[in-house]
Structures are given as structure tokens and as C-alpha cells.
Amino acid sequence: MAGIDRRSVLAGGLALPAVAAARAAVPADAEGEAYWRSIAAEYGPPEGVVQLENGNWGMMPRPVLQAYQAMVARVNRDTSFYARRGMTRDLIAARDQAAAAMGVKPQELAFTRNATEALETLILGYNRLRPGDTVLYADLDYDSMQDCMESLRGRRGVQVVRIALPEPASHETLIQAYAEAIAANPRLRLILLTHLSHRTGLVLPVREIAALARAKGIDVIVDAAHSWCQLDFDLADLDCDFVGVNGHKWLGAPLGVGFLHIREGALDRMDRHPANPATGRDDISSRVHLGTYDFAASLTVPAALAFQQAIGSRRRADRLSALRNRWVAAARRVAGIEVLTPDDSRLHGGITSFRVKGLTDVAANMRIAQHLLERHRIFTVHRDGIAGGACVRVTPALFTRPEDVDRLARALPDIVSSARRG
Ligand SMILES: Cc1ncc(COP(=O)(O)O)c(C=O)c1O
């Protein structure tokens, strides 16, 4: 059969030559701008606008896009001839590589189509709740996850408690907020924790909060949609039983890639998916049911991993933080700008949000994002749903240049005065 052979698929298909070329171009001062220019050259961001809204989903770098296109062509050409003769083996190999990259066992990871599917599986499938128990989430959690938690009222007959996280937050006040909620709710059984908030970029001390919860017999579900591959950590570092992740944000995999992580020993706390017969295998694959989907997207994961691993997770996280710190340092000197995300390096990655002091309504923040785009050619997005009020989110990517974030910093005084004028 013509096309990409299994070995090249597992190695990242068409990705490797290009990644190797990018690596070969790395100068001795690998942390320098020349290195990041070589990485940026693998992306093709839009021209004429500074793209600082990279939180919705991530751009695939060119080698990953090429691997995906080749895989789409193969799946389309060979259809069942591939599906019934090796595709499952290749999907398992791709899953195993992702598990190794996350620091979890292969049997603890399953593909999903996005983080929503993984987290919905966990929230709705968690079977230890009894009527009268309590579940808890926070204002910064993702809207559809909040809705899934709220749905447990009717599905499981539980009380649902929502807390507002402190603003400004500190490592201690965040842990304190959850410690107080745990103390105030003796029947608390389940907590949703968003590792890195899509609203403000705030990073929760998940490991510490989960330890407090575990001591009281409370389970934790972690939304790691924005943290994996933005921060430098392994899922194992979180020491949590249930995690939902996607691959199309910071891993740079094609749209339609997610992961469900259930730690060994925790499987029986999750219902089987009804489409998987009770007599079937009792492993993680029985907790989710994808049907026929974009197999080429999952099969491109090795290419995305190869690209990211060539950079390295420490170096990647440091770069994103450095870009963030560069504009935030300038923003903190602009009268009238309030940066919502703390500077404590444990509490942020690349994403950070700001607002013009006192302007907490959604419409004002939409206008600020609009003004940044129209007047300064900088693309950002407003975010709402935060107890302290709406804001503007700034999300750099690996192709973002220091001069891009400097342009944002220079625009901020004008943003303050135009926002105040209304
Ligand atoms: C914090 C958070 N959780 C979950 C999701 C849902 O991810 P997906 O789009 O992969 O379903 C998002 C998406 O933006 C998110 O930001």
C-alpha cells in the first residue's frame, strides 16, 4: 500500500525532516531570539495584525500541518483498508506516545475529540455522588464545565456550590479559598479545578488543593485544557485521578484532539459509557465512545509531540512566560491599567488578562479589544464571567515576537484614555 508507512507515522510522518531542520538552525545561544525566529518560521500567522489571541485553539506548525494533510489523504484514500489493517495499532501507538509525554501509563489515557468531551465524561460519569452530597466549582471554570456541574443537581440530586476565587489572588489565598469551602461543606464529594483559567490565565495550585480534598475523601476533576504544553508539568505532577486535556490548543495538534486521563484504581468511580456493553472490556476505553471521527487528527499527535519535544517543555514555558512578563512589566507602570494575573511564577503561564481600572462591564471590555484591533492592529479578546468583572485576555504563541508584545505595551496608555472617554 502506498502512502505513509507505520514507522514514519509513529515518528511524526512528514514532521521529522522539518523539525530536524529547525533544530539544525538552532544557534549555540539556543535561548536567543535567533532560535525563536527559527521556530516562528515554522508557523504562518496572519499578516497585518499582531495575533495575541492564541487561546481559542493553537496554530499547527508547518510540519504538523503537513503530517496531518498526508494523514487525511491516507485515511481518505485507504479508508477501511487502513482502518481494518493497522489503524487501530497506529492509534494505540499515538495514544502511548501521548501518555509517555504526559507522564502517565498508557492504560490511563484515551483519545477524545476535545477537552469538553473528556471533562463531560468525567463530570457526568462520576458515580460516587448520593442525593444530598455537595459538588463545587469556581467562577473561573470554563462555562460548559460549570453547566455540566450545575446539571448534577437534577442528575444526581446534589447541592451545587459555586465560589469566587480571590482577585488579586496569591498562592496562599487560592488554597485558603478551597480550604474554607471544604470546611464549610461537610458533604462535599467532588470539586472541579481548572488548572489554568481561560478567563485570566490564573494557575491554580492543583496539587495542594487536591491533597486537601483527598484528606477529606473528596475527588477532584482537573480541567487541563489550557495548561498542558503551556506550562512545564506532567499530568502525574498534579497527583489527581481525573483529568481532561485537549491537543488542539498548546500541543499544536489538529483540531479535534482531546485526552481523557483516569488514574489506575479510579476507573470504578466512573460509569461506563452506555454505548459500551457491560460485558466488554473494563478499561478506560469503555468510559468514552467516539464512534467514527477524524482519525487523521489523532494519528497526527506523534508529529505534534515531535515538534514540541524538539523545543522542550521547560524552554517553551519559559518563552511564553517571558513574553507575558515583558508586556505585563510595562503595563504595571501604566496608570489606570489593572493586571488581573499575579506575577508569582507559580500562578501564570503565557496567558494574562487586564482591564482598565473600574471598567468591569462586558461592553467596555469588548470596546477595548475592538479599539486594540482597529487602532493598533492587535488582536485580543474580551472575557467575562469573572466575579471581579470582565477583562481583556492576551495570549501569545510560540511565533509571537518581543516586538509584538512591546506594541501592546505601547498601546496601553491610549487604551486607558480612549476607554475612559467611552
Ligand atoms: C479552560 C477550558 N476548559 C475546557 C475547554 C474546552 O476545550 P475544547 O474546546 O477542547 O473542548 C476550553 C476551551 O477553550 C477551556 O479554555
CSV table of N, CA, C and O in Angstrom, one decimal, residues 211-323:
chain,number,residue,atom,x,y,z
A,211,ALA,N,-4.7,17.7,47.4
A,211,ALA,CA,-4.3,17.0,48.6
A,211,ALA,C,-5.2,17.3,49.8
A,211,ALA,O,-5.6,16.4,50.6
A,212,LEU,N,-5.6,18.6,49.9
A,212,LEU,CA,-6.6,18.9,50.9
A,212,LEU,C,-7.9,18.2,50.7
A,212,LEU,O,-8.5,17.7,51.7
A,213,ALA,N,-8.3,18.1,49.5
A,213,ALA,CA,-9.6,17.4,49.2
A,213,ALA,C,-9.5,15.9,49.5
A,213,ALA,O,-10.4,15.3,50.1
A,214,ARG,N,-8.4,15.3,49.1
A,214,ARG,CA,-8.2,13.9,49.3
A,214,ARG,C,-8.3,13.5,50.7
A,214,ARG,O,-8.8,12.5,51.1
A,215,ALA,N,-7.7,14.4,51.6
A,215,ALA,CA,-7.7,14.1,53.0
A,215,ALA,C,-9.1,14.0,53.6
A,215,ALA,O,-9.3,13.4,54.6
A,216,LYS,N,-10.0,14.6,52.9
A,216,LYS,CA,-11.4,14.6,53.3
A,216,LYS,C,-12.3,13.6,52.5
A,216,LYS,O,-13.5,13.7,52.5
A,217,GLY,N,-11.6,12.8,51.6
A,217,GLY,CA,-12.3,11.9,50.8
A,217,GLY,C,-13.1,12.5,49.6
A,217,GLY,O,-14.0,11.9,49.1
A,218,ILE,N,-12.6,13.7,49.2
A,218,ILE,CA,-13.3,14.4,48.1
A,218,ILE,C,-12.5,14.2,46.9
A,218,ILE,O,-11.2,14.3,46.9
A,219,ASP,N,-13.1,13.9,45.8
A,219,ASP,CA,-12.5,13.7,44.5
A,219,ASP,C,-12.4,15.0,43.7
A,219,ASP,O,-13.2,15.9,43.9
A,220,VAL,N,-11.4,15.1,42.8
A,220,VAL,CA,-11.1,16.3,42.1
A,220,VAL,C,-11.1,15.9,40.6
A,220,VAL,O,-10.5,14.9,40.2
A,221,ILE,N,-11.7,16.7,39.8
A,221,ILE,CA,-11.6,16.6,38.3
A,221,ILE,C,-10.8,17.8,37.8
A,221,ILE,O,-11.2,19.0,38.2
A,222,VAL,N,-9.8,17.6,37.1
A,222,VAL,CA,-8.9,18.7,36.6
A,222,VAL,C,-9.2,19.0,35.2
A,222,VAL,O,-9.1,18.1,34.3
A,223,ASP,N,-9.5,20.3,34.9
A,223,ASP,CA,-9.5,20.8,33.5
A,223,ASP,C,-8.2,21.3,33.2
A,223,ASP,O,-7.8,22.4,33.6
A,224,ALA,N,-7.5,20.6,32.3
A,224,ALA,CA,-6.1,21.0,32.0
A,224,ALA,C,-6.1,21.4,30.5
A,224,ALA,O,-5.0,21.3,29.8
A,225,ALA,N,-7.2,21.9,30.0
A,225,ALA,CA,-7.3,22.3,28.6
A,225,ALA,C,-6.3,23.3,28.2
A,225,ALA,O,-5.7,23.3,27.1
A,226,HIS,N,-6.0,24.2,29.1
A,226,HIS,CA,-5.0,25.3,28.8
A,226,HIS,C,-3.7,25.1,29.4
A,226,HIS,O,-2.8,25.9,29.1
A,227,SER,N,-3.5,24.1,30.2
A,227,SER,CA,-2.2,24.1,30.9
A,227,SER,C,-1.2,23.1,30.3
A,227,SER,O,0.0,23.5,30.2
A,228,TRP,N,-1.7,22.0,29.8
A,228,TRP,CA,-0.7,21.0,29.2
A,228,TRP,C,-0.1,21.6,28.0
A,228,TRP,O,-0.8,22.0,27.0
A,229,CYS,N,1.2,21.7,28.0
A,229,CYS,CA,2.0,22.2,26.9
A,229,CYS,C,2.1,23.8,26.9
A,229,CYS,O,2.8,24.4,26.1
A,230,GLN,N,1.3,24.4,27.8
A,230,GLN,CA,1.6,25.8,28.0
A,230,GLN,C,2.5,26.0,29.2
A,230,GLN,O,3.5,26.7,29.2
A,231,LEU,N,2.3,25.2,30.3
A,231,LEU,CA,3.1,25.1,31.5
A,231,LEU,C,4.1,23.9,31.4
A,231,LEU,O,3.8,23.0,30.6
A,232,ASP,N,5.1,24.0,32.2
A,232,ASP,CA,6.0,22.8,32.2
A,232,ASP,C,5.7,21.9,33.3
A,232,ASP,O,6.0,22.1,34.5
A,233,PHE,N,4.9,20.9,33.0
A,233,PHE,CA,4.5,19.9,34.0
A,233,PHE,C,4.0,18.6,33.4
A,233,PHE,O,3.7,18.6,32.2
A,234,ASP,N,4.0,17.6,34.1
A,234,ASP,CA,3.4,16.3,33.7
A,234,ASP,C,2.1,16.1,34.4
A,234,ASP,O,1.9,16.6,35.5
A,235,LEU,N,1.2,15.4,33.8
A,235,LEU,CA,-0.1,15.2,34.5
A,235,LEU,C,0.2,14.5,35.8
A,235,LEU,O,-0.5,14.7,36.8
A,236,ALA,N,1.2,13.6,35.8
A,236,ALA,CA,1.5,12.9,37.1
A,236,ALA,C,1.8,13.9,38.2
A,236,ALA,O,1.5,13.6,39.4
A,237,ASP,N,2.4,15.1,37.9
A,237,ASP,CA,2.7,16.1,38.9
A,237,ASP,C,1.5,16.6,39.6
A,237,ASP,O,1.6,17.1,40.8
A,238,LEU,N,0.3,16.5,39.0
A,238,LEU,CA,-0.9,17.0,39.6
A,238,LEU,C,-1.4,16.1,40.7
A,238,LEU,O,-2.1,16.5,41.6
A,239,ASP,N,-1.0,14.8,40.6
A,239,ASP,CA,-1.4,13.8,41.6
A,239,ASP,C,-3.0,13.8,41.7
A,239,ASP,O,-3.5,13.8,42.8
A,240,CYS,N,-3.6,13.8,40.6
A,240,CYS,CA,-5.1,13.7,40.6
A,240,CYS,C,-5.6,12.5,39.7
A,240,CYS,O,-4.9,12.1,38.8
A,241,ASP,N,-6.8,12.0,40.1
A,241,ASP,CA,-7.2,10.8,39.4
A,241,ASP,C,-7.9,11.1,38.1
A,241,ASP,O,-8.0,10.2,37.2
A,242,PHE,N,-8.5,12.3,37.9
A,242,PHE,CA,-9.3,12.5,36.7
A,242,PHE,C,-8.9,13.9,36.0
A,242,PHE,O,-9.0,14.9,36.7
A,243,VAL,N,-8.5,13.8,34.8
A,243,VAL,CA,-8.0,15.0,34.1
A,243,VAL,C,-8.5,15.0,32.6
A,243,VAL,O,-8.5,13.9,32.0
A,244,GLY,N,-9.0,16.1,32.2
A,244,GLY,CA,-9.4,16.3,30.8
A,244,GLY,C,-8.4,17.3,30.1
A,244,GLY,O,-8.1,18.3,30.7
A,245,VAL,N,-8.0,17.0,28.9
A,245,VAL,CA,-7.0,17.8,28.2
A,245,VAL,C,-7.4,17.9,26.7
A,245,VAL,O,-8.1,17.0,26.3
A,246,ASN,N,-6.9,18.9,26.0
A,246,ASN,CA,-7.0,18.8,24.6
A,246,ASN,C,-5.7,18.9,23.9
A,246,ASN,O,-4.7,19.3,24.6
A,247,GLY,N,-5.6,18.6,22.6
A,247,GLY,CA,-4.4,18.6,21.9
A,247,GLY,C,-4.3,19.8,20.9
A,247,GLY,O,-3.3,20.1,20.4
A,248,HIS,N,-5.5,20.4,20.7
A,248,HIS,CA,-5.5,21.4,19.7
A,248,HIS,C,-5.3,22.8,20.2
A,248,HIS,O,-5.4,23.8,19.4
A,249,LYS,N,-4.9,23.0,21.5
A,249,LYS,CA,-4.5,24.3,21.9
A,249,LYS,C,-3.0,24.3,21.9
A,249,LYS,O,-2.4,24.7,20.9
A,250,TRP,N,-2.4,23.9,23.0
A,250,TRP,CA,-0.9,24.2,23.2
A,250,TRP,C,0.0,23.1,22.6
A,250,TRP,O,1.2,23.3,22.4
A,251,LEU,N,-0.6,21.9,22.4
A,251,LEU,CA,0.2,20.9,21.8
A,251,LEU,C,0.4,21.2,20.3
A,251,LEU,O,1.4,20.8,19.7
A,252,GLY,N,-0.6,21.9,19.7
A,252,GLY,CA,-0.5,22.2,18.3
A,252,GLY,C,-0.9,21.1,17.4
A,252,GLY,O,-0.4,21.0,16.3
A,253,ALA,N,-1.7,20.2,17.9
A,253,ALA,CA,-2.2,19.1,17.1
A,253,ALA,C,-3.4,19.6,16.3
A,253,ALA,O,-3.9,20.7,16.6
A,254,PRO,N,-3.9,18.8,15.3
A,254,PRO,CA,-5.1,19.3,14.6
A,254,PRO,C,-6.3,19.5,15.5
A,254,PRO,O,-6.4,18.9,16.5
A,255,LEU,N,-7.2,20.3,15.0
A,255,LEU,CA,-8.5,20.4,15.7
A,255,LEU,C,-9.2,19.1,15.8
A,255,LEU,O,-9.2,18.3,14.8
A,256,GLY,N,-9.7,18.8,17.0
A,256,GLY,CA,-10.4,17.5,17.2
A,256,GLY,C,-9.6,16.5,17.9
A,256,GLY,O,-9.9,15.3,17.8
A,257,VAL,N,-8.6,16.9,18.7
A,257,VAL,CA,-7.9,16.0,19.5
A,257,VAL,C,-8.0,16.4,21.0
A,257,VAL,O,-7.8,17.5,21.4
A,258,GLY,N,-8.4,15.4,21.8
A,258,GLY,CA,-8.5,15.6,23.2
A,258,GLY,C,-8.1,14.3,23.9
A,258,GLY,O,-7.9,13.2,23.3
A,259,PHE,N,-7.9,14.4,25.2
A,259,PHE,CA,-7.4,13.2,26.0
A,259,PHE,C,-8.2,13.1,27.3
A,259,PHE,O,-8.4,14.1,28.0
A,260,LEU,N,-8.6,11.9,27.6
A,260,LEU,CA,-9.2,11.6,28.9
A,260,LEU,C,-8.2,10.8,29.8
A,260,LEU,O,-7.7,9.8,29.3
A,261,HIS,N,-7.9,11.3,31.0
A,261,HIS,CA,-7.0,10.6,31.9
A,261,HIS,C,-7.7,10.2,33.1
A,261,HIS,O,-8.3,11.0,33.8
A,262,ILE,N,-7.7,8.9,33.3
A,262,ILE,CA,-8.3,8.3,34.6
A,262,ILE,C,-7.2,7.4,35.2
A,262,ILE,O,-6.7,6.5,34.5
A,263,ARG,N,-6.8,7.8,36.4
A,263,ARG,CA,-5.7,7.1,37.0
A,263,ARG,C,-6.1,5.6,37.4
A,263,ARG,O,-7.2,5.4,37.7
A,264,GLU,N,-5.1,4.8,37.3
A,264,GLU,CA,-5.3,3.4,37.6
A,264,GLU,C,-5.9,3.3,39.0
A,264,GLU,O,-5.5,4.0,39.9
A,265,GLY,N,-6.9,2.5,39.2
A,265,GLY,CA,-7.5,2.4,40.5
A,265,GLY,C,-8.7,3.3,40.7
A,265,GLY,O,-9.5,3.1,41.6
A,266,ALA,N,-8.9,4.2,39.8
A,266,ALA,CA,-10.0,5.2,39.9
A,266,ALA,C,-11.1,4.9,38.9
A,266,ALA,O,-12.2,5.6,38.9
A,267,LEU,N,-10.9,3.9,38.1
A,267,LEU,CA,-11.8,3.6,37.0
A,267,LEU,C,-13.2,3.3,37.5
A,267,LEU,O,-14.2,3.7,36.8
A,268,ASP,N,-13.3,2.6,38.6
A,268,ASP,CA,-14.7,2.2,39.0
A,268,ASP,C,-15.5,3.4,39.6
A,268,ASP,O,-16.7,3.2,39.8
A,269,ARG,N,-14.9,4.5,39.7
A,269,ARG,CA,-15.6,5.7,40.1
A,269,ARG,C,-16.3,6.4,38.9
A,269,ARG,O,-16.9,7.5,39.1
A,270,MET,N,-16.0,5.9,37.7
A,270,MET,CA,-16.6,6.5,36.5
A,270,MET,C,-17.5,5.4,35.8
A,270,MET,O,-17.1,4.3,35.6
A,271,ASP,N,-18.7,5.9,35.5
A,271,ASP,CA,-19.6,5.0,34.8
A,271,ASP,C,-19.1,4.6,33.4
A,271,ASP,O,-18.4,5.4,32.8
A,272,ARG,N,-19.4,3.4,33.0
A,272,ARG,CA,-19.1,3.0,31.6
A,272,ARG,C,-20.0,3.9,30.7
A,272,ARG,O,-21.1,4.3,31.1
A,273,HIS,N,-19.5,4.2,29.5
A,273,HIS,CA,-20.4,4.9,28.5
A,273,HIS,C,-21.4,3.9,28.1
A,273,HIS,O,-21.1,2.7,27.8
A,274,PRO,N,-22.7,4.3,28.0
A,274,PRO,CA,-23.8,3.4,27.7
A,274,PRO,C,-23.6,2.7,26.4
A,274,PRO,O,-24.2,1.6,26.2
A,275,ALA,N,-22.8,3.3,25.5
A,275,ALA,CA,-22.7,2.6,24.2
A,275,ALA,C,-21.6,1.4,24.2
A,275,ALA,O,-21.4,0.8,23.2
A,276,ASN,N,-21.0,1.3,25.4
A,276,ASN,CA,-20.0,0.2,25.6
A,276,ASN,C,-20.7,-0.9,26.4
A,276,ASN,O,-21.0,-0.7,27.6
A,277,PRO,N,-20.9,-2.1,25.9
A,277,PRO,CA,-21.6,-3.1,26.6
A,277,PRO,C,-20.9,-3.5,28.0
A,277,PRO,O,-19.7,-3.5,28.1
A,278,ALA,N,-21.8,-3.8,28.9
A,278,ALA,CA,-21.3,-4.1,30.3
A,278,ALA,C,-20.4,-5.4,30.3
A,278,ALA,O,-19.6,-5.5,31.2
A,279,THR,N,-20.6,-6.2,29.3
A,279,THR,CA,-19.8,-7.4,29.2
A,279,THR,C,-18.4,-7.2,28.5
A,279,THR,O,-17.6,-8.1,28.5
A,280,GLY,N,-18.2,-6.0,28.0
A,280,GLY,CA,-17.0,-5.7,27.3
A,280,GLY,C,-15.8,-5.4,28.2
A,280,GLY,O,-16.0,-5.6,29.5
A,281,ARG,N,-14.7,-5.0,27.7
A,281,ARG,CA,-13.5,-4.8,28.5
A,281,ARG,C,-13.7,-3.7,29.5
A,281,ARG,O,-14.3,-2.6,29.1
A,282,ASP,N,-13.2,-3.9,30.7
A,282,ASP,CA,-13.4,-2.8,31.7
A,282,ASP,C,-12.1,-2.0,31.8
A,282,ASP,O,-11.3,-2.1,32.7
A,283,ASP,N,-11.8,-1.2,30.7
A,283,ASP,CA,-10.7,-0.4,30.7
A,283,ASP,C,-11.1,1.0,30.4
A,283,ASP,O,-12.3,1.3,30.2
A,284,ILE,N,-10.2,2.0,30.3
A,284,ILE,CA,-10.5,3.4,30.1
A,284,ILE,C,-11.3,3.6,28.8
A,284,ILE,O,-12.2,4.5,28.7
A,285,SER,N,-11.1,2.7,27.8
A,285,SER,CA,-11.8,2.9,26.5
A,285,SER,C,-13.3,2.7,26.7
A,285,SER,O,-14.1,3.1,25.8
A,286,SER,N,-13.7,2.0,27.8
A,286,SER,CA,-15.1,1.8,28.0
A,286,SER,C,-15.8,3.0,28.6
A,286,SER,O,-17.0,3.0,28.8
A,287,ARG,N,-15.0,4.0,29.0
A,287,ARG,CA,-15.6,5.2,29.7
A,287,ARG,C,-16.0,6.3,28.7
A,287,ARG,O,-16.6,7.3,29.0
A,288,VAL,N,-15.6,6.1,27.4
A,288,VAL,CA,-15.9,7.1,26.4
A,288,VAL,C,-16.2,6.4,25.1
A,288,VAL,O,-15.7,5.2,24.9
A,289,HIS,N,-16.9,7.0,24.2
A,289,HIS,CA,-17.3,6.3,23.0
A,289,HIS,C,-17.3,7.3,21.8
A,289,HIS,O,-18.1,8.2,21.8
A,290,LEU,N,-16.3,7.2,20.9
A,290,LEU,CA,-16.1,8.2,19.9
A,290,LEU,C,-16.9,7.9,18.6
A,290,LEU,O,-17.1,8.8,17.8
A,291,GLY,N,-17.1,6.7,18.3
A,291,GLY,CA,-17.7,6.3,17.0
A,291,GLY,C,-16.7,6.6,15.9
A,291,GLY,O,-15.5,6.7,16.2
A,292,THR,N,-17.2,6.9,14.8
A,292,THR,CA,-16.3,7.2,13.6
A,292,THR,C,-16.0,8.7,13.7
A,292,THR,O,-16.9,9.5,13.9
A,293,TYR,N,-14.7,9.1,13.7
A,293,TYR,CA,-14.4,10.5,13.8
A,293,TYR,C,-13.2,10.8,13.0
A,293,TYR,O,-12.8,10.0,12.1
A,294,ASP,N,-12.6,12.0,13.2
A,294,ASP,CA,-11.4,12.4,12.3
A,294,ASP,C,-10.2,11.6,12.8
A,294,ASP,O,-9.4,12.2,13.6
A,295,PHE,N,-10.0,10.4,12.4
A,295,PHE,CA,-8.9,9.6,12.9
A,295,PHE,C,-7.5,10.2,12.5
A,295,PHE,O,-6.6,10.1,13.3
A,296,ALA,N,-7.5,10.9,11.4
A,296,ALA,CA,-6.3,11.6,11.0
A,296,ALA,C,-5.8,12.5,12.0
A,296,ALA,O,-4.5,12.7,12.2
A,297,ALA,N,-6.7,13.2,12.7
A,297,ALA,CA,-6.3,14.2,13.7
A,297,ALA,C,-5.5,13.5,14.9
A,297,ALA,O,-4.4,13.9,15.2
A,298,SER,N,-6.1,12.4,15.4
A,298,SER,CA,-5.4,11.7,16.5
A,298,SER,C,-4.1,11.1,16.0
A,298,SER,O,-3.1,11.0,16.7
A,299,LEU,N,-4.1,10.6,14.7
A,299,LEU,CA,-2.9,10.0,14.2
A,299,LEU,C,-1.8,11.0,13.9
A,299,LEU,O,-0.6,10.6,13.7
A,300,THR,N,-2.1,12.3,14.0
A,300,THR,CA,-1.1,13.3,13.8
A,300,THR,C,-0.4,13.7,15.1
A,300,THR,O,0.5,14.5,15.2
A,301,VAL,N,-0.9,13.2,16.2
A,301,VAL,CA,-0.4,13.5,17.6
A,301,VAL,C,1.1,13.3,17.6
A,301,VAL,O,1.9,14.1,18.2
A,302,PRO,N,1.6,12.1,17.1
A,302,PRO,CA,3.1,12.0,17.2
A,302,PRO,C,3.9,13.1,16.5
A,302,PRO,O,4.9,13.5,17.0
A,303,ALA,N,3.4,13.6,15.4
A,303,ALA,CA,4.1,14.7,14.8
A,303,ALA,C,4.1,16.0,15.7
A,303,ALA,O,5.1,16.7,15.8
A,304,ALA,N,2.9,16.2,16.3
A,304,ALA,CA,2.8,17.4,17.2
A,304,ALA,C,3.8,17.2,18.4
A,304,ALA,O,4.5,18.1,18.8
A,305,LEU,N,3.8,16.0,18.9
A,305,LEU,CA,4.7,15.7,20.1
A,305,LEU,C,6.1,15.9,19.7
A,305,LEU,O,7.0,16.5,20.4
A,306,ALA,N,6.5,15.4,18.5
A,306,ALA,CA,7.9,15.5,18.0
A,306,ALA,C,8.3,17.0,17.9
A,306,ALA,O,9.4,17.4,18.3
A,307,PHE,N,7.4,17.8,17.4
A,307,PHE,CA,7.7,19.2,17.2
A,307,PHE,C,7.9,19.9,18.6
A,307,PHE,O,8.9,20.6,18.9
A,308,GLN,N,7.0,19.6,19.5
A,308,GLN,CA,7.1,20.2,20.9
A,308,GLN,C,8.3,19.7,21.6
A,308,GLN,O,9.0,20.4,22.4
A,309,GLN,N,8.6,18.4,21.5
A,309,GLN,CA,9.7,17.8,22.2
A,309,GLN,C,11.0,18.3,21.7
A,309,GLN,O,12.0,18.4,22.5
A,310,ALA,N,11.1,18.7,20.5
A,310,ALA,CA,12.3,19.2,19.9
A,310,ALA,C,12.6,20.6,20.6
A,310,ALA,O,13.8,21.0,20.8
A,311,ILE,N,11.6,21.3,21.0
A,311,ILE,CA,11.7,22.6,21.7
A,311,ILE,C,12.0,22.3,23.2
A,311,ILE,O,12.9,22.8,23.8
A,312,GLY,N,11.2,21.4,23.8
A,312,GLY,CA,11.4,21.1,25.2
A,312,GLY,C,10.4,21.9,26.0
A,312,GLY,O,10.2,23.1,25.8
A,313,SER,N,9.8,21.2,27.0
A,313,SER,CA,8.7,21.9,27.7
A,313,SER,C,9.1,23.0,28.6
A,313,SER,O,8.4,24.0,28.8
A,314,ARG,N,10.3,22.9,29.2
A,314,ARG,CA,10.8,24.0,30.1
A,314,ARG,C,11.1,25.2,29.2
A,314,ARG,O,10.7,26.4,29.5
A,315,ARG,N,11.8,25.0,28.1
A,315,ARG,CA,12.1,26.2,27.2
A,315,ARG,C,10.8,26.8,26.7
A,315,ARG,O,10.7,28.0,26.6
A,316,ARG,N,9.9,26.0,26.3
A,316,ARG,CA,8.6,26.5,25.8
A,316,ARG,C,7.9,27.3,26.8
A,316,ARG,O,7.4,28.5,26.6
A,317,ALA,N,7.8,26.8,28.0
A,317,ALA,CA,7.0,27.5,29.1
A,317,ALA,C,7.8,28.8,29.5
A,317,ALA,O,7.1,29.8,29.7
A,318,ASP,N,9.1,28.8,29.5
A,318,ASP,CA,9.9,30.0,29.8
A,318,ASP,C,9.7,31.0,28.8
A,318,ASP,O,9.6,32.2,29.1
A,319,ARG,N,9.6,30.6,27.5
A,319,ARG,CA,9.4,31.6,26.5
A,319,ARG,C,8.0,32.3,26.6
A,319,ARG,O,7.9,33.5,26.5
A,320,LEU,N,7.0,31.5,26.8
A,320,LEU,CA,5.7,32.1,26.9
A,320,LEU,C,5.6,33.0,28.1
A,320,LEU,O,5.0,34.1,28.0
A,321,SER,N,6.2,32.6,29.2
A,321,SER,CA,6.2,33.4,30.4
A,321,SER,C,6.9,34.7,30.2
A,321,SER,O,6.6,35.8,30.6
A,322,ALA,N,8.1,34.6,29.5
A,322,ALA,CA,8.9,35.8,29.2
A,322,ALA,C,8.2,36.8,28.4
A,322,ALA,O,8.2,38.0,28.6
A,323,LEU,N,7.4,36.3,27.3
A,323,LEU,CA,6.6,37.2,26.5
A,323,LEU,C,5.6,37.9,27.3
A,323,LEU,O,5.3,39.1,27.2
